[in-house]
Amino acid sequence: MAPFLTRREALGGAAAALVLASCGGGDPPPSTGPRPGSGAALLGSLLALEHAVVAAYAACEEALSGETLRNVRVIAAQEREHVGRLEEVIRDLGGEPPPGRSAAEYARTFPRLREPGDALAFAEDLEQRPVRAYLEALAELPAIGLREAAASIGADEGAHLAAVRVLQGLPAAQGPFVTGAL
Amino acid sequence: MAERGDVDVLEDLLALESRLISAYEAALRREAIDTALGERLRDDEREHARAIEQALRHAGRRSPRASVPAPELTAALRTRTAFARYALDLEASALSSYAEASAAIANPRLRQPLGSIMACEAAHEVALREALGERILVA
C-alpha cells in the first residue's frame, strides 16, 4: 500500500475498487443463450456488480445504527430490486443471470468497518462504481428498452450516492456532472 | 449534424434548465431557500444549461425558446417549505426528462453525459428532501 494513502482512501476507494474488481465486473458474462450484441453480456456484468454491492451494504449495516441504518437499509433494498430487474431483463434476452458469489466470498474482500464513518466512506466510494457503470452502459446497450432500464437504475444509484454523502454531512451533489460532461 | 429529434430533445432539456435556474435565482433573491444550498443548485443548473447549449451549437440549434416565469413560482416563493416542494417537483420532472433523454437520444455520445446530469438531478432531489426535513430517500 502506498505510504501516502489516507485512511479514508484505504477504507473506501481502494477497498471498493478491489471489491468490485474481484467480485463484480470481473465475473464472466452469461455464456449461452442470447445472441451476440444483445446487451445481455453487459447486463450480466452490471448484475455481478449489483450482487457485490448488495453484499457490501450488508457489511456496512453492521457498523451503523439509528436513522443512518434505516437509510442504508432503504438503499440496500433498492439494490436488491435492481438485482431482480436485471435478472428479469437478462432472461428476457434468453440469457442466464450470473448468480453472484457466496456471502463469505464477498466478505473476505471487504475492509473491516468498525465505525459508522468507515461504513459510509466505503459506501460512498462503492456507489461511484454503479453510477459510472450504468451511465457507461447507456452508450453501449443496443435497444432503447434496455437503455431505459439502465437509466432508471442509474438514477436510483445517483440518489444513493447523494444519500450516503448527506449521511456523512457532505453536500448531496458532488458537482454538476456526476461522471463526465457534455 | 444530429437528427432533428436530438435537437428537439436538447431544446426541451434546455427549457427545463432555464426554469430551474429562474426558480433558484428568484428563491435566492426572496430568501426562499438557504443561500448555500440555493447557490449550489443554481450553479449546477447553470453548468447543465451551458453544456446543453454547447451540444446544441454542435448539432445546429434553432433560436432559443422564450420562456416566462411559471405562475406557481410566485406562490411558491412565499415560504421556504413551499419553495422546496416546488423545486422538488421541478427536479423530479428534470430527472424523469433526463432519464428518458439519455436512453432515447440518437447520438450515443450524448447518452452518458445526459445520464451524468440525470444523476446530479437525483442528488438535488435528495438535497431538497433534506432541506424539507423529510426522509432523504423514497422507499
PDB file of N, CA and C in Angstrom, chain A residues 67 70-72 74-75 78 131-132 135-136 138-141 143-144 147-152 154-156 158-160 162-164 166-167 170-182, chain B residues 10 40-41 43-45 47-48 50-55 95 98-100 102-105 108-120 122-124 126-127 129-130 135-139:
ATOM      1  N   GLU A  67     -31.059   6.305  12.425  1.00  0.00           N
ATOM      2  CA  GLU A  67     -31.580   6.820  11.165  1.00  0.00           C
ATOM      3  C   GLU A  67     -30.639   6.507  10.000  1.00  0.00           C
ATOM      4  N   ARG A  70     -31.327   3.055   8.995  1.00  0.00           N
ATOM      5  CA  ARG A  70     -32.611   2.982   8.280  1.00  0.00           C
ATOM      6  C   ARG A  70     -32.424   3.396   6.820  1.00  0.00           C
ATOM      7  N   ASN A  71     -31.711   4.483   6.601  1.00  0.00           N
ATOM      8  CA  ASN A  71     -31.478   4.939   5.222  1.00  0.00           C
ATOM      9  C   ASN A  71     -30.669   3.924   4.411  1.00  0.00           C
ATOM     10  N   VAL A  72     -29.663   3.377   5.034  1.00  0.00           N
ATOM     11  CA  VAL A  72     -28.830   2.404   4.314  1.00  0.00           C
ATOM     12  C   VAL A  72     -29.642   1.145   3.994  1.00  0.00           C
ATOM     13  N   VAL A  74     -32.785   1.185   3.261  1.00  0.00           N
ATOM     14  CA  VAL A  74     -33.588   1.554   2.083  1.00  0.00           C
ATOM     15  C   VAL A  74     -32.750   1.375   0.813  1.00  0.00           C
ATOM     16  N   ILE A  75     -31.508   1.843   0.879  1.00  0.00           N
ATOM     17  CA  ILE A  75     -30.614   1.695  -0.283  1.00  0.00           C
ATOM     18  C   ILE A  75     -30.411   0.215  -0.608  1.00  0.00           C
ATOM     19  N   GLN A  78     -33.294  -1.302  -2.330  1.00  0.00           N
ATOM     20  CA  GLN A  78     -33.382  -0.898  -3.740  1.00  0.00           C
ATOM     21  C   GLN A  78     -32.334  -1.621  -4.581  1.00  0.00           C
ATOM     22  N   VAL A 131     -22.911   3.915 -10.403  1.00  0.00           N
ATOM     23  CA  VAL A 131     -23.339   5.108 -11.151  1.00  0.00           C
ATOM     24  C   VAL A 131     -22.593   5.156 -12.482  1.00  0.00           C
ATOM     25  N   ARG A 132     -21.272   5.042 -12.398  1.00  0.00           N
ATOM     26  CA  ARG A 132     -20.464   5.124 -13.618  1.00  0.00           C
ATOM     27  C   ARG A 132     -20.802   3.976 -14.579  1.00  0.00           C
ATOM     28  N   LEU A 135     -24.149   4.574 -16.374  1.00  0.00           N
ATOM     29  CA  LEU A 135     -24.070   5.665 -17.351  1.00  0.00           C
ATOM     30  C   LEU A 135     -23.255   5.241 -18.568  1.00  0.00           C
ATOM     31  N   GLU A 136     -22.199   4.489 -18.333  1.00  0.00           N
ATOM     32  CA  GLU A 136     -21.423   3.973 -19.471  1.00  0.00           C
ATOM     33  C   GLU A 136     -22.256   3.010 -20.297  1.00  0.00           C
ATOM     34  N   LEU A 138     -25.299   3.184 -20.926  1.00  0.00           N
ATOM     35  CA  LEU A 138     -26.240   3.924 -21.784  1.00  0.00           C
ATOM     36  C   LEU A 138     -25.691   4.083 -23.205  1.00  0.00           C
ATOM     37  N   ALA A 139     -24.380   4.235 -23.301  1.00  0.00           N
ATOM     38  CA  ALA A 139     -23.787   4.432 -24.627  1.00  0.00           C
ATOM     39  C   ALA A 139     -23.644   3.121 -25.384  1.00  0.00           C
ATOM     40  N   GLU A 140     -23.730   2.004 -24.671  1.00  0.00           N
ATOM     41  CA  GLU A 140     -23.405   0.715 -25.303  1.00  0.00           C
ATOM     42  C   GLU A 140     -24.589  -0.207 -25.510  1.00  0.00           C
ATOM     43  N   LEU A 141     -25.600  -0.085 -24.692  1.00  0.00           N
ATOM     44  CA  LEU A 141     -26.729  -1.014 -24.833  1.00  0.00           C
ATOM     45  C   LEU A 141     -27.449  -0.741 -26.154  1.00  0.00           C
ATOM     46  N   ALA A 143     -30.562  -1.592 -27.399  1.00  0.00           N
ATOM     47  CA  ALA A 143     -32.008  -1.359 -27.535  1.00  0.00           C
ATOM     48  C   ALA A 143     -32.467  -0.283 -26.562  1.00  0.00           C
ATOM     49  N   ILE A 144     -33.413   0.522 -27.021  1.00  0.00           N
ATOM     50  CA  ILE A 144     -33.865   1.633 -26.168  1.00  0.00           C
ATOM     51  C   ILE A 144     -34.472   1.127 -24.867  1.00  0.00           C
ATOM     52  N   ARG A 147     -31.750   0.529 -22.488  1.00  0.00           N
ATOM     53  CA  ARG A 147     -31.172   1.804 -22.017  1.00  0.00           C
ATOM     54  C   ARG A 147     -32.112   2.474 -21.017  1.00  0.00           C
ATOM     55  N   GLU A 148     -33.421   2.342 -21.245  1.00  0.00           N
ATOM     56  CA  GLU A 148     -34.371   2.914 -20.279  1.00  0.00           C
ATOM     57  C   GLU A 148     -34.207   2.250 -18.908  1.00  0.00           C
ATOM     58  N   ALA A 149     -34.015   0.941 -18.935  1.00  0.00           N
ATOM     59  CA  ALA A 149     -33.805   0.233 -17.656  1.00  0.00           C
ATOM     60  C   ALA A 149     -32.516   0.714 -16.992  1.00  0.00           C
ATOM     61  N   ALA A 150     -31.460   0.860 -17.800  1.00  0.00           N
ATOM     62  CA  ALA A 150     -30.176   1.316 -17.237  1.00  0.00           C
ATOM     63  C   ALA A 150     -30.293   2.738 -16.695  1.00  0.00           C
ATOM     64  N   ALA A 151     -31.013   3.594 -17.406  1.00  0.00           N
ATOM     65  CA  ALA A 151     -31.179   4.980 -16.943  1.00  0.00           C
ATOM     66  C   ALA A 151     -31.964   5.021 -15.642  1.00  0.00           C
ATOM     67  N   SER A 152     -33.004   4.224 -15.570  1.00  0.00           N
ATOM     68  CA  SER A 152     -33.831   4.214 -14.369  1.00  0.00           C
ATOM     69  C   SER A 152     -33.023   3.746 -13.151  1.00  0.00           C
ATOM     70  N   GLY A 154     -29.760   3.757 -12.978  1.00  0.00           N
ATOM     71  CA  GLY A 154     -28.693   4.741 -12.787  1.00  0.00           C
ATOM     72  C   GLY A 154     -29.176   5.951 -11.983  1.00  0.00           C
ATOM     73  N   ALA A 155     -30.431   6.347 -12.197  1.00  0.00           N
ATOM     74  CA  ALA A 155     -30.987   7.458 -11.417  1.00  0.00           C
ATOM     75  C   ALA A 155     -31.068   7.083  -9.939  1.00  0.00           C
ATOM     76  N   ASP A 156     -31.483   5.837  -9.675  1.00  0.00           N
ATOM     77  CA  ASP A 156     -31.501   5.362  -8.280  1.00  0.00           C
ATOM     78  C   ASP A 156     -30.103   5.419  -7.679  1.00  0.00           C
ATOM     79  N   GLY A 158     -27.660   7.306  -8.510  1.00  0.00           N
ATOM     80  CA  GLY A 158     -27.299   8.704  -8.262  1.00  0.00           C
ATOM     81  C   GLY A 158     -27.876   9.200  -6.945  1.00  0.00           C
ATOM     82  N   ALA A 159     -29.117   8.800  -6.667  1.00  0.00           N
ATOM     83  CA  ALA A 159     -29.743   9.187  -5.397  1.00  0.00           C
ATOM     84  C   ALA A 159     -29.040   8.502  -4.223  1.00  0.00           C
ATOM     85  N   HIS A 160     -28.648   7.249  -4.411  1.00  0.00           N
ATOM     86  CA  HIS A 160     -27.939   6.542  -3.326  1.00  0.00           C
ATOM     87  C   HIS A 160     -26.609   7.234  -3.003  1.00  0.00           C
ATOM     88  N   ALA A 162     -25.856  10.316  -3.493  1.00  0.00           N
ATOM     89  CA  ALA A 162     -26.158  11.572  -2.806  1.00  0.00           C
ATOM     90  C   ALA A 162     -26.527  11.316  -1.351  1.00  0.00           C
ATOM     91  N   ALA A 163     -27.301  10.281  -1.124  1.00  0.00           N
ATOM     92  CA  ALA A 163     -27.760   9.998   0.240  1.00  0.00           C
ATOM     93  C   ALA A 163     -26.590   9.643   1.155  1.00  0.00           C
ATOM     94  N   VAL A 164     -25.671   8.824   0.672  1.00  0.00           N
ATOM     95  CA  VAL A 164     -24.550   8.466   1.561  1.00  0.00           C
ATOM     96  C   VAL A 164     -23.647   9.675   1.790  1.00  0.00           C
ATOM     97  N   VAL A 166     -24.880  12.807   2.064  1.00  0.00           N
ATOM     98  CA  VAL A 166     -25.622  13.578   3.064  1.00  0.00           C
ATOM     99  C   VAL A 166     -25.452  12.941   4.452  1.00  0.00           C
ATOM    100  N   LEU A 167     -25.480  11.627   4.499  1.00  0.00           N
ATOM    101  CA  LEU A 167     -25.325  10.941   5.788  1.00  0.00           C
ATOM    102  C   LEU A 167     -23.957  11.191   6.411  1.00  0.00           C
ATOM    103  N   LEU A 170     -21.966  15.742   4.016  1.00  0.00           N
ATOM    104  CA  LEU A 170     -21.466  16.386   2.794  1.00  0.00           C
ATOM    105  C   LEU A 170     -22.630  16.890   1.954  1.00  0.00           C
ATOM    106  N   PRO A 171     -22.365  17.843   1.021  1.00  0.00           N
ATOM    107  CA  PRO A 171     -23.429  18.228   0.082  1.00  0.00           C
ATOM    108  C   PRO A 171     -23.866  17.014  -0.733  1.00  0.00           C
ATOM    109  N   ALA A 172     -25.155  16.961  -1.054  1.00  0.00           N
ATOM    110  CA  ALA A 172     -25.687  15.793  -1.766  1.00  0.00           C
ATOM    111  C   ALA A 172     -25.004  15.607  -3.118  1.00  0.00           C
ATOM    112  N   ALA A 173     -24.895  16.699  -3.864  1.00  0.00           N
ATOM    113  CA  ALA A 173     -24.291  16.601  -5.200  1.00  0.00           C
ATOM    114  C   ALA A 173     -22.806  16.920  -5.104  1.00  0.00           C
ATOM    115  N   GLN A 174     -22.003  16.121  -5.758  1.00  0.00           N
ATOM    116  CA  GLN A 174     -20.564  16.359  -5.720  1.00  0.00           C
ATOM    117  C   GLN A 174     -20.132  17.310  -6.824  1.00  0.00           C
ATOM    118  N   GLY A 175     -21.061  17.720  -7.674  1.00  0.00           N
ATOM    119  CA  GLY A 175     -20.769  18.634  -8.777  1.00  0.00           C
ATOM    120  C   GLY A 175     -21.866  18.514  -9.816  1.00  0.00           C
ATOM    121  N   PRO A 176     -21.822  19.358 -10.833  1.00  0.00           N
ATOM    122  CA  PRO A 176     -22.906  19.349 -11.820  1.00  0.00           C
ATOM    123  C   PRO A 176     -22.949  18.101 -12.686  1.00  0.00           C
ATOM    124  N   PHE A 177     -21.829  17.415 -12.820  1.00  0.00           N
ATOM    125  CA  PHE A 177     -21.767  16.209 -13.662  1.00  0.00           C
ATOM    126  C   PHE A 177     -21.211  15.075 -12.817  1.00  0.00           C
ATOM    127  N   VAL A 178     -22.052  14.099 -12.544  1.00  0.00           N
ATOM    128  CA  VAL A 178     -21.625  13.041 -11.641  1.00  0.00           C
ATOM    129  C   VAL A 178     -20.505  12.222 -12.270  1.00  0.00           C
ATOM    130  N   THR A 179     -20.566  12.016 -13.544  1.00  0.00           N
ATOM    131  CA  THR A 179     -19.425  11.446 -14.275  1.00  0.00           C
ATOM    132  C   THR A 179     -19.378  12.136 -15.623  1.00  0.00           C
ATOM    133  N   GLY A 180     -18.238  12.654 -15.978  1.00  0.00           N
ATOM    134  CA  GLY A 180     -18.087  13.229 -17.319  1.00  0.00           C
ATOM    135  C   GLY A 180     -18.871  14.510 -17.514  1.00  0.00           C
ATOM    136  N   ALA A 181     -18.851  15.011 -18.730  1.00  0.00           N
ATOM    137  CA  ALA A 181     -19.560  16.242 -19.080  1.00  0.00           C
ATOM    138  C   ALA A 181     -19.878  16.201 -20.557  1.00  0.00           C
ATOM    139  N   LEU A 182     -20.765  17.093 -20.962  1.00  0.00           N
ATOM    140  CA  LEU A 182     -21.122  17.147 -22.392  1.00  0.00           C
ATOM    141  C   LEU A 182     -19.946  17.666 -23.198  1.00  0.00           C
TER     142      LEU A 182
ATOM    143  N   LEU B  10     -32.791  18.134 -26.869  1.00  0.00           N
ATOM    144  CA  LEU B  10     -31.869  19.038 -26.170  1.00  0.00           C
ATOM    145  C   LEU B  10     -32.538  20.379 -25.871  1.00  0.00           C
ATOM    146  N   ARG B  40     -25.694  26.529  -4.713  1.00  0.00           N
ATOM    147  CA  ARG B  40     -25.117  25.280  -5.237  1.00  0.00           C
ATOM    148  C   ARG B  40     -26.026  24.690  -6.325  1.00  0.00           C
ATOM    149  N   LEU B  41     -27.323  24.672  -6.037  1.00  0.00           N
ATOM    150  CA  LEU B  41     -28.260  24.095  -7.012  1.00  0.00           C
ATOM    151  C   LEU B  41     -28.311  24.962  -8.272  1.00  0.00           C
ATOM    152  N   ASP B  43     -26.018  26.952  -9.442  1.00  0.00           N
ATOM    153  CA  ASP B  43     -24.762  26.838 -10.202  1.00  0.00           C
ATOM    154  C   ASP B  43     -24.693  25.523 -10.982  1.00  0.00           C
ATOM    155  N   ASP B  44     -25.169  24.446 -10.361  1.00  0.00           N
ATOM    156  CA  ASP B  44     -25.205  23.172 -11.087  1.00  0.00           C
ATOM    157  C   ASP B  44     -26.087  23.291 -12.333  1.00  0.00           C
ATOM    158  N   GLU B  45     -27.253  23.910 -12.159  1.00  0.00           N
ATOM    159  CA  GLU B  45     -28.182  24.029 -13.303  1.00  0.00           C
ATOM    160  C   GLU B  45     -27.570  24.923 -14.389  1.00  0.00           C
ATOM    161  N   GLU B  47     -24.461  25.134 -15.089  1.00  0.00           N
ATOM    162  CA  GLU B  47     -23.478  24.296 -15.796  1.00  0.00           C
ATOM    163  C   GLU B  47     -24.183  23.335 -16.751  1.00  0.00           C
ATOM    164  N   HIS B  48     -25.303  22.798 -16.313  1.00  0.00           N
ATOM    165  CA  HIS B  48     -26.056  21.902 -17.209  1.00  0.00           C
ATOM    166  C   HIS B  48     -26.517  22.667 -18.454  1.00  0.00           C
ATOM    167  N   ARG B  50     -25.276  25.372 -19.736  1.00  0.00           N
ATOM    168  CA  ARG B  50     -24.134  25.713 -20.580  1.00  0.00           C
ATOM    169  C   ARG B  50     -23.717  24.514 -21.431  1.00  0.00           C
ATOM    170  N   ALA B  51     -23.703  23.356 -20.821  1.00  0.00           N
ATOM    171  CA  ALA B  51     -23.303  22.148 -21.561  1.00  0.00           C
ATOM    172  C   ALA B  51     -24.308  21.807 -22.653  1.00  0.00           C
ATOM    173  N   ILE B  52     -25.573  21.967 -22.361  1.00  0.00           N
ATOM    174  CA  ILE B  52     -26.584  21.636 -23.375  1.00  0.00           C
ATOM    175  C   ILE B  52     -26.541  22.657 -24.514  1.00  0.00           C
ATOM    176  N   GLU B  53     -26.334  23.904 -24.171  1.00  0.00           N
ATOM    177  CA  GLU B  53     -26.191  24.919 -25.228  1.00  0.00           C
ATOM    178  C   GLU B  53     -25.012  24.580 -26.138  1.00  0.00           C
ATOM    179  N   GLN B  54     -23.942  24.103 -25.528  1.00  0.00           N
ATOM    180  CA  GLN B  54     -22.770  23.719 -26.315  1.00  0.00           C
ATOM    181  C   GLN B  54     -23.117  22.548 -27.244  1.00  0.00           C
ATOM    182  N   ALA B  55     -23.835  21.575 -26.713  1.00  0.00           N
ATOM    183  CA  ALA B  55     -24.240  20.428 -27.545  1.00  0.00           C
ATOM    184  C   ALA B  55     -25.159  20.889 -28.666  1.00  0.00           C
ATOM    185  N   LEU B  95     -35.402  15.096 -13.635  1.00  0.00           N
ATOM    186  CA  LEU B  95     -34.828  13.746 -13.521  1.00  0.00           C
ATOM    187  C   LEU B  95     -35.487  12.806 -14.528  1.00  0.00           C
ATOM    188  N   TYR B  98     -34.414  13.710 -18.122  1.00  0.00           N
ATOM    189  CA  TYR B  98     -33.045  13.283 -18.448  1.00  0.00           C
ATOM    190  C   TYR B  98     -32.950  11.757 -18.565  1.00  0.00           C
ATOM    191  N   ALA B  99     -33.694  11.052 -17.725  1.00  0.00           N
ATOM    192  CA  ALA B  99     -33.671   9.582 -17.830  1.00  0.00           C
ATOM    193  C   ALA B  99     -34.190   9.161 -19.203  1.00  0.00           C
ATOM    194  N   GLU B 100     -35.283   9.784 -19.602  1.00  0.00           N
ATOM    195  CA  GLU B 100     -35.874   9.459 -20.910  1.00  0.00           C
ATOM    196  C   GLU B 100     -34.914   9.845 -22.034  1.00  0.00           C
ATOM    197  N   SER B 102     -31.639  10.333 -21.979  1.00  0.00           N
ATOM    198  CA  SER B 102     -30.365   9.607 -22.028  1.00  0.00           C
ATOM    199  C   SER B 102     -30.535   8.231 -22.663  1.00  0.00           C
ATOM    200  N   ALA B 103     -31.741   7.697 -22.610  1.00  0.00           N
ATOM    201  CA  ALA B 103     -31.998   6.406 -23.260  1.00  0.00           C
ATOM    202  C   ALA B 103     -32.389   6.584 -24.722  1.00  0.00           C
ATOM    203  N   ALA B 104     -33.105   7.669 -25.014  1.00  0.00           N
ATOM    204  CA  ALA B 104     -33.725   7.786 -26.340  1.00  0.00           C
ATOM    205  C   ALA B 104     -32.898   8.566 -27.356  1.00  0.00           C
ATOM    206  N   ILE B 105     -32.017   9.411 -26.895  1.00  0.00           N
ATOM    207  CA  ILE B 105     -31.331  10.291 -27.847  1.00  0.00           C
ATOM    208  C   ILE B 105     -30.507   9.449 -28.834  1.00  0.00           C
ATOM    209  N   PRO B 108     -25.188   8.430 -29.642  1.00  0.00           N
ATOM    210  CA  PRO B 108     -24.757   7.680 -28.455  1.00  0.00           C
ATOM    211  C   PRO B 108     -23.744   8.428 -27.602  1.00  0.00           C
ATOM    212  N   ARG B 109     -23.030   9.386 -28.204  1.00  0.00           N
ATOM    213  CA  ARG B 109     -22.023  10.121 -27.417  1.00  0.00           C
ATOM    214  C   ARG B 109     -22.671  11.064 -26.411  1.00  0.00           C
ATOM    215  N   LEU B 110     -23.947  11.370 -26.606  1.00  0.00           N
ATOM    216  CA  LEU B 110     -24.631  12.265 -25.666  1.00  0.00           C
ATOM    217  C   LEU B 110     -25.283  11.516 -24.510  1.00  0.00           C
ATOM    218  N   ARG B 111     -25.399  10.192 -24.640  1.00  0.00           N
ATOM    219  CA  ARG B 111     -26.191   9.462 -23.638  1.00  0.00           C
ATOM    220  C   ARG B 111     -25.539   9.495 -22.250  1.00  0.00           C
ATOM    221  N   GLN B 112     -24.252   9.219 -22.190  1.00  0.00           N
ATOM    222  CA  GLN B 112     -23.603   9.210 -20.874  1.00  0.00           C
ATOM    223  C   GLN B 112     -23.597  10.600 -20.228  1.00  0.00           C
ATOM    224  N   PRO B 113     -23.234  11.645 -20.964  1.00  0.00           N
ATOM    225  CA  PRO B 113     -23.276  12.972 -20.328  1.00  0.00           C
ATOM    226  C   PRO B 113     -24.678  13.363 -19.849  1.00  0.00           C
ATOM    227  N   LEU B 114     -25.694  13.027 -20.641  1.00  0.00           N
ATOM    228  CA  LEU B 114     -27.051  13.341 -20.176  1.00  0.00           C
ATOM    229  C   LEU B 114     -27.377  12.515 -18.932  1.00  0.00           C
ATOM    230  N   GLY B 115     -26.885  11.292 -18.909  1.00  0.00           N
ATOM    231  CA  GLY B 115     -27.070  10.468 -17.712  1.00  0.00           C
ATOM    232  C   GLY B 115     -26.373  11.064 -16.507  1.00  0.00           C
ATOM    233  N   SER B 116     -25.226  11.691 -16.746  1.00  0.00           N
ATOM    234  CA  SER B 116     -24.496  12.269 -15.607  1.00  0.00           C
ATOM    235  C   SER B 116     -25.242  13.483 -15.049  1.00  0.00           C
ATOM    236  N   ILE B 117     -25.938  14.216 -15.919  1.00  0.00           N
ATOM    237  CA  ILE B 117     -26.782  15.307 -15.406  1.00  0.00           C
ATOM    238  C   ILE B 117     -27.981  14.714 -14.657  1.00  0.00           C
ATOM    239  N   MET B 118     -28.531  13.630 -15.208  1.00  0.00           N
ATOM    240  CA  MET B 118     -29.643  12.945 -14.534  1.00  0.00           C
ATOM    241  C   MET B 118     -29.257  12.573 -13.100  1.00  0.00           C
ATOM    242  N   ALA B 119     -28.058  12.027 -12.943  1.00  0.00           N
ATOM    243  CA  ALA B 119     -27.615  11.622 -11.604  1.00  0.00           C
ATOM    244  C   ALA B 119     -27.473  12.832 -10.689  1.00  0.00           C
ATOM    245  N   CYS B 120     -27.062  13.967 -11.260  1.00  0.00           N
ATOM    246  CA  CYS B 120     -26.964  15.198 -10.459  1.00  0.00           C
ATOM    247  C   CYS B 120     -28.355  15.666 -10.026  1.00  0.00           C
ATOM    248  N   ALA B 122     -30.867  13.794  -9.517  1.00  0.00           N
ATOM    249  CA  ALA B 122     -31.270  12.881  -8.437  1.00  0.00           C
ATOM    250  C   ALA B 122     -30.678  13.356  -7.105  1.00  0.00           C
ATOM    251  N   ALA B 123     -29.441  13.835  -7.153  1.00  0.00           N
ATOM    252  CA  ALA B 123     -28.805  14.357  -5.940  1.00  0.00           C
ATOM    253  C   ALA B 123     -29.516  15.627  -5.460  1.00  0.00           C
ATOM    254  N   HIS B 124     -29.967  16.438  -6.395  1.00  0.00           N
ATOM    255  CA  HIS B 124     -30.704  17.652  -5.999  1.00  0.00           C
ATOM    256  C   HIS B 124     -31.992  17.291  -5.251  1.00  0.00           C
ATOM    257  N   VAL B 126     -32.433  14.710  -3.399  1.00  0.00           N
ATOM    258  CA  VAL B 126     -32.015  14.321  -2.044  1.00  0.00           C
ATOM    259  C   VAL B 126     -31.745  15.571  -1.201  1.00  0.00           C
ATOM    260  N   ALA B 127     -31.060  16.546  -1.791  1.00  0.00           N
ATOM    261  CA  ALA B 127     -30.735  17.782  -1.063  1.00  0.00           C
ATOM    262  C   ALA B 127     -32.006  18.524  -0.646  1.00  0.00           C
ATOM    263  N   ARG B 129     -35.046  17.231  -0.240  1.00  0.00           N
ATOM    264  CA  ARG B 129     -35.753  16.459   0.796  1.00  0.00           C
ATOM    265  C   ARG B 129     -35.106  16.701   2.155  1.00  0.00           C
ATOM    266  N   GLU B 130     -33.782  16.764   2.151  1.00  0.00           N
ATOM    267  CA  GLU B 130     -33.083  17.046   3.417  1.00  0.00           C
ATOM    268  C   GLU B 130     -33.483  18.427   3.928  1.00  0.00           C
ATOM    269  N   ARG B 135     -37.522  12.303   4.783  1.00  0.00           N
ATOM    270  CA  ARG B 135     -36.600  11.191   4.530  1.00  0.00           C
ATOM    271  C   ARG B 135     -35.894  11.444   3.201  1.00  0.00           C
ATOM    272  N   ILE B 136     -34.592  11.289   3.218  1.00  0.00           N
ATOM    273  CA  ILE B 136     -33.822  11.670   2.030  1.00  0.00           C
ATOM    274  C   ILE B 136     -34.001  10.703   0.874  1.00  0.00           C
ATOM    275  N   LEU B 137     -34.438   9.488   1.180  1.00  0.00           N
ATOM    276  CA  LEU B 137     -34.688   8.513   0.112  1.00  0.00           C
ATOM    277  C   LEU B 137     -36.137   8.059   0.195  1.00  0.00           C
ATOM    278  N   VAL B 138     -36.738   7.933  -0.967  1.00  0.00           N
ATOM    279  CA  VAL B 138     -38.105   7.425  -1.022  1.00  0.00           C
ATOM    280  C   VAL B 138     -38.025   5.909  -1.133  1.00  0.00           C
ATOM    281  N   ALA B 139     -38.631   5.215  -0.168  1.00  0.00           N
ATOM    282  CA  ALA B 139     -38.557   3.740  -0.154  1.00  0.00           C
ATOM    283  C   ALA B 139     -39.377   3.163  -1.308  1.00  0.00           C
TER     284      ALA B 139
END
